[in-house]
């Protein structure tokens, strides 16, 4: 059976989210972004993909594996650095802060 991650809503208590991370090694947090922050983020990244060519290399990328950059994907290096105000909002989210406080001591 393939490994899977629990999906939990961002409205759940932080302690519950952290417990799942401890137990399973990770978790998918749905509704992590508010609709407004999601829209701001998408509006911030979309211009960097317009006109960008699709990746078509056959390289294996060594230890990264053949699927690390799958054919047909697009790459924008340092994308988060291109939108620092939005990134700051994400990093200040209480859930993000709470998870980091627990695991990055």
Short mmCIF file of C-alpha atoms in Angstrom, two decimals:
data_model
loop_
_atom_site.label_atom_id
_atom_site.label_comp_id
_atom_site.label_asym_id
_atom_site.label_seq_id
_atom_site.Cartn_x
_atom_site.Cartn_y
_atom_site.Cartn_z
CA UNK A 1 0.00 0.00 0.00
CA UNK A 2 1.35 3.42 -0.97
CA UNK A 3 1.98 5.87 1.86
CA UNK A 4 -0.59 8.61 2.27
CA UNK A 5 -0.99 11.75 4.33
CA UNK A 6 -3.93 12.83 6.44
CA UNK A 7 -5.82 15.86 5.14
CA UNK A 8 -6.93 18.21 7.90
CA UNK A 9 -8.61 21.60 7.73
CA UNK A 10 -6.70 24.66 8.91
CA UNK A 11 -9.52 25.39 11.35
CA UNK A 12 -8.55 22.35 13.44
CA UNK A 13 -6.51 22.98 16.60
CA UNK A 14 -2.79 23.43 16.04
CA UNK A 15 -2.04 20.73 18.60
CA UNK A 16 -4.00 18.22 16.52
CA UNK A 17 -2.09 19.18 13.36
CA UNK A 18 1.23 18.88 15.18
CA UNK A 19 0.26 15.48 16.63
CA UNK A 20 -0.43 14.16 13.14
CA UNK A 21 2.93 15.46 11.91
CA UNK A 22 4.68 13.69 14.80
CA UNK A 23 2.79 10.47 14.13
CA UNK A 24 2.92 10.44 10.30
CA UNK A 25 5.84 12.69 9.43
CA UNK A 26 3.64 15.18 7.58
CA UNK A 27 0.10 16.38 6.96
CA UNK A 28 -1.86 18.16 4.25
CA UNK A 29 -3.54 21.26 5.67
CA UNK A 30 -6.52 22.26 3.54
CA UNK A 31 -7.69 25.88 3.56
CA UNK A 32 -4.25 26.93 4.77
CA UNK A 33 -4.58 30.15 2.78
CA UNK A 34 -7.62 32.37 3.09
CA UNK A 35 -9.38 32.93 -0.25
CA UNK A 36 -7.90 36.45 -0.32
CA UNK A 37 -4.33 35.29 0.31
CA UNK A 38 -4.71 32.50 -2.24
CA UNK A 39 -5.88 34.99 -4.87
CA UNK A 40 -3.02 37.37 -4.03
CA UNK A 41 -0.52 34.52 -4.27
CA UNK A 42 -1.86 33.23 -7.58
CA UNK A 43 -1.93 36.75 -9.03
CA UNK A 44 1.66 37.18 -7.86
CA UNK A 45 3.04 34.04 -9.49
CA UNK A 46 1.02 33.80 -12.71
CA UNK A 47 2.93 36.54 -14.60
CA UNK A 48 6.16 34.55 -14.22
CA UNK A 49 4.69 31.60 -16.12
CA UNK A 50 3.29 33.52 -19.09
CA UNK A 51 5.31 32.69 -22.19
CA UNK A 52 7.66 30.37 -20.30
CA UNK A 53 8.69 27.32 -22.29
CA UNK A 54 7.80 23.83 -21.16
CA UNK A 55 10.57 21.63 -19.84
CA UNK A 56 11.50 18.86 -22.28
CA UNK A 57 14.85 17.44 -21.12
CA UNK A 58 15.48 13.71 -20.94
CA UNK A 59 18.11 14.17 -18.21
CA UNK A 60 17.74 12.00 -15.11
CA UNK A 61 19.06 14.64 -12.69
CA UNK A 62 21.08 12.06 -10.78
CA UNK A 63 19.74 11.46 -7.30
CA UNK A 64 16.69 13.66 -7.93
CA UNK A 65 15.21 11.08 -10.29
CA UNK A 66 13.62 11.31 -13.70
CA UNK A 67 10.33 12.69 -12.42
CA UNK A 68 11.83 15.60 -10.47
CA UNK A 69 11.39 17.90 -13.48
CA UNK A 70 8.78 16.03 -15.53
CA UNK A 71 8.39 16.83 -19.21
CA UNK A 72 5.77 19.50 -19.74
CA UNK A 73 6.45 21.29 -16.46
CA UNK A 74 7.54 24.90 -16.17
CA UNK A 75 10.27 26.17 -13.90
CA UNK A 76 10.71 29.60 -12.40
CA UNK A 77 13.77 29.84 -10.22
CA UNK A 78 13.58 31.84 -6.97
CA UNK A 79 9.83 32.34 -7.46
CA UNK A 80 9.15 33.16 -3.82
CA UNK A 81 11.83 35.86 -3.81
CA UNK A 82 9.88 37.62 -6.57
CA UNK A 83 6.92 38.25 -4.25
CA UNK A 84 8.36 39.13 -0.81
CA UNK A 85 5.28 40.91 0.57
CA UNK A 86 3.03 37.93 -0.08
CA UNK A 87 5.64 35.50 1.23
CA UNK A 88 5.84 37.52 4.45
CA UNK A 89 2.07 37.17 4.89
CA UNK A 90 2.34 33.41 4.44
CA UNK A 91 5.21 33.10 6.92
CA UNK A 92 3.21 35.08 9.49
CA UNK A 93 0.18 32.78 9.37
CA UNK A 94 -0.51 31.42 12.87
CA UNK A 95 -0.56 27.81 11.66
CA UNK A 96 2.80 28.21 9.92
CA UNK A 97 4.26 29.87 13.02
CA UNK A 98 2.84 27.16 15.29
CA UNK A 99 4.20 24.28 13.23
CA UNK A 100 7.62 25.91 12.99
CA UNK A 101 7.67 26.68 16.72
CA UNK A 102 7.04 22.99 17.42
CA UNK A 103 9.49 21.45 14.97
CA UNK A 104 12.21 24.05 14.39
CA UNK A 105 13.36 24.64 17.94
#
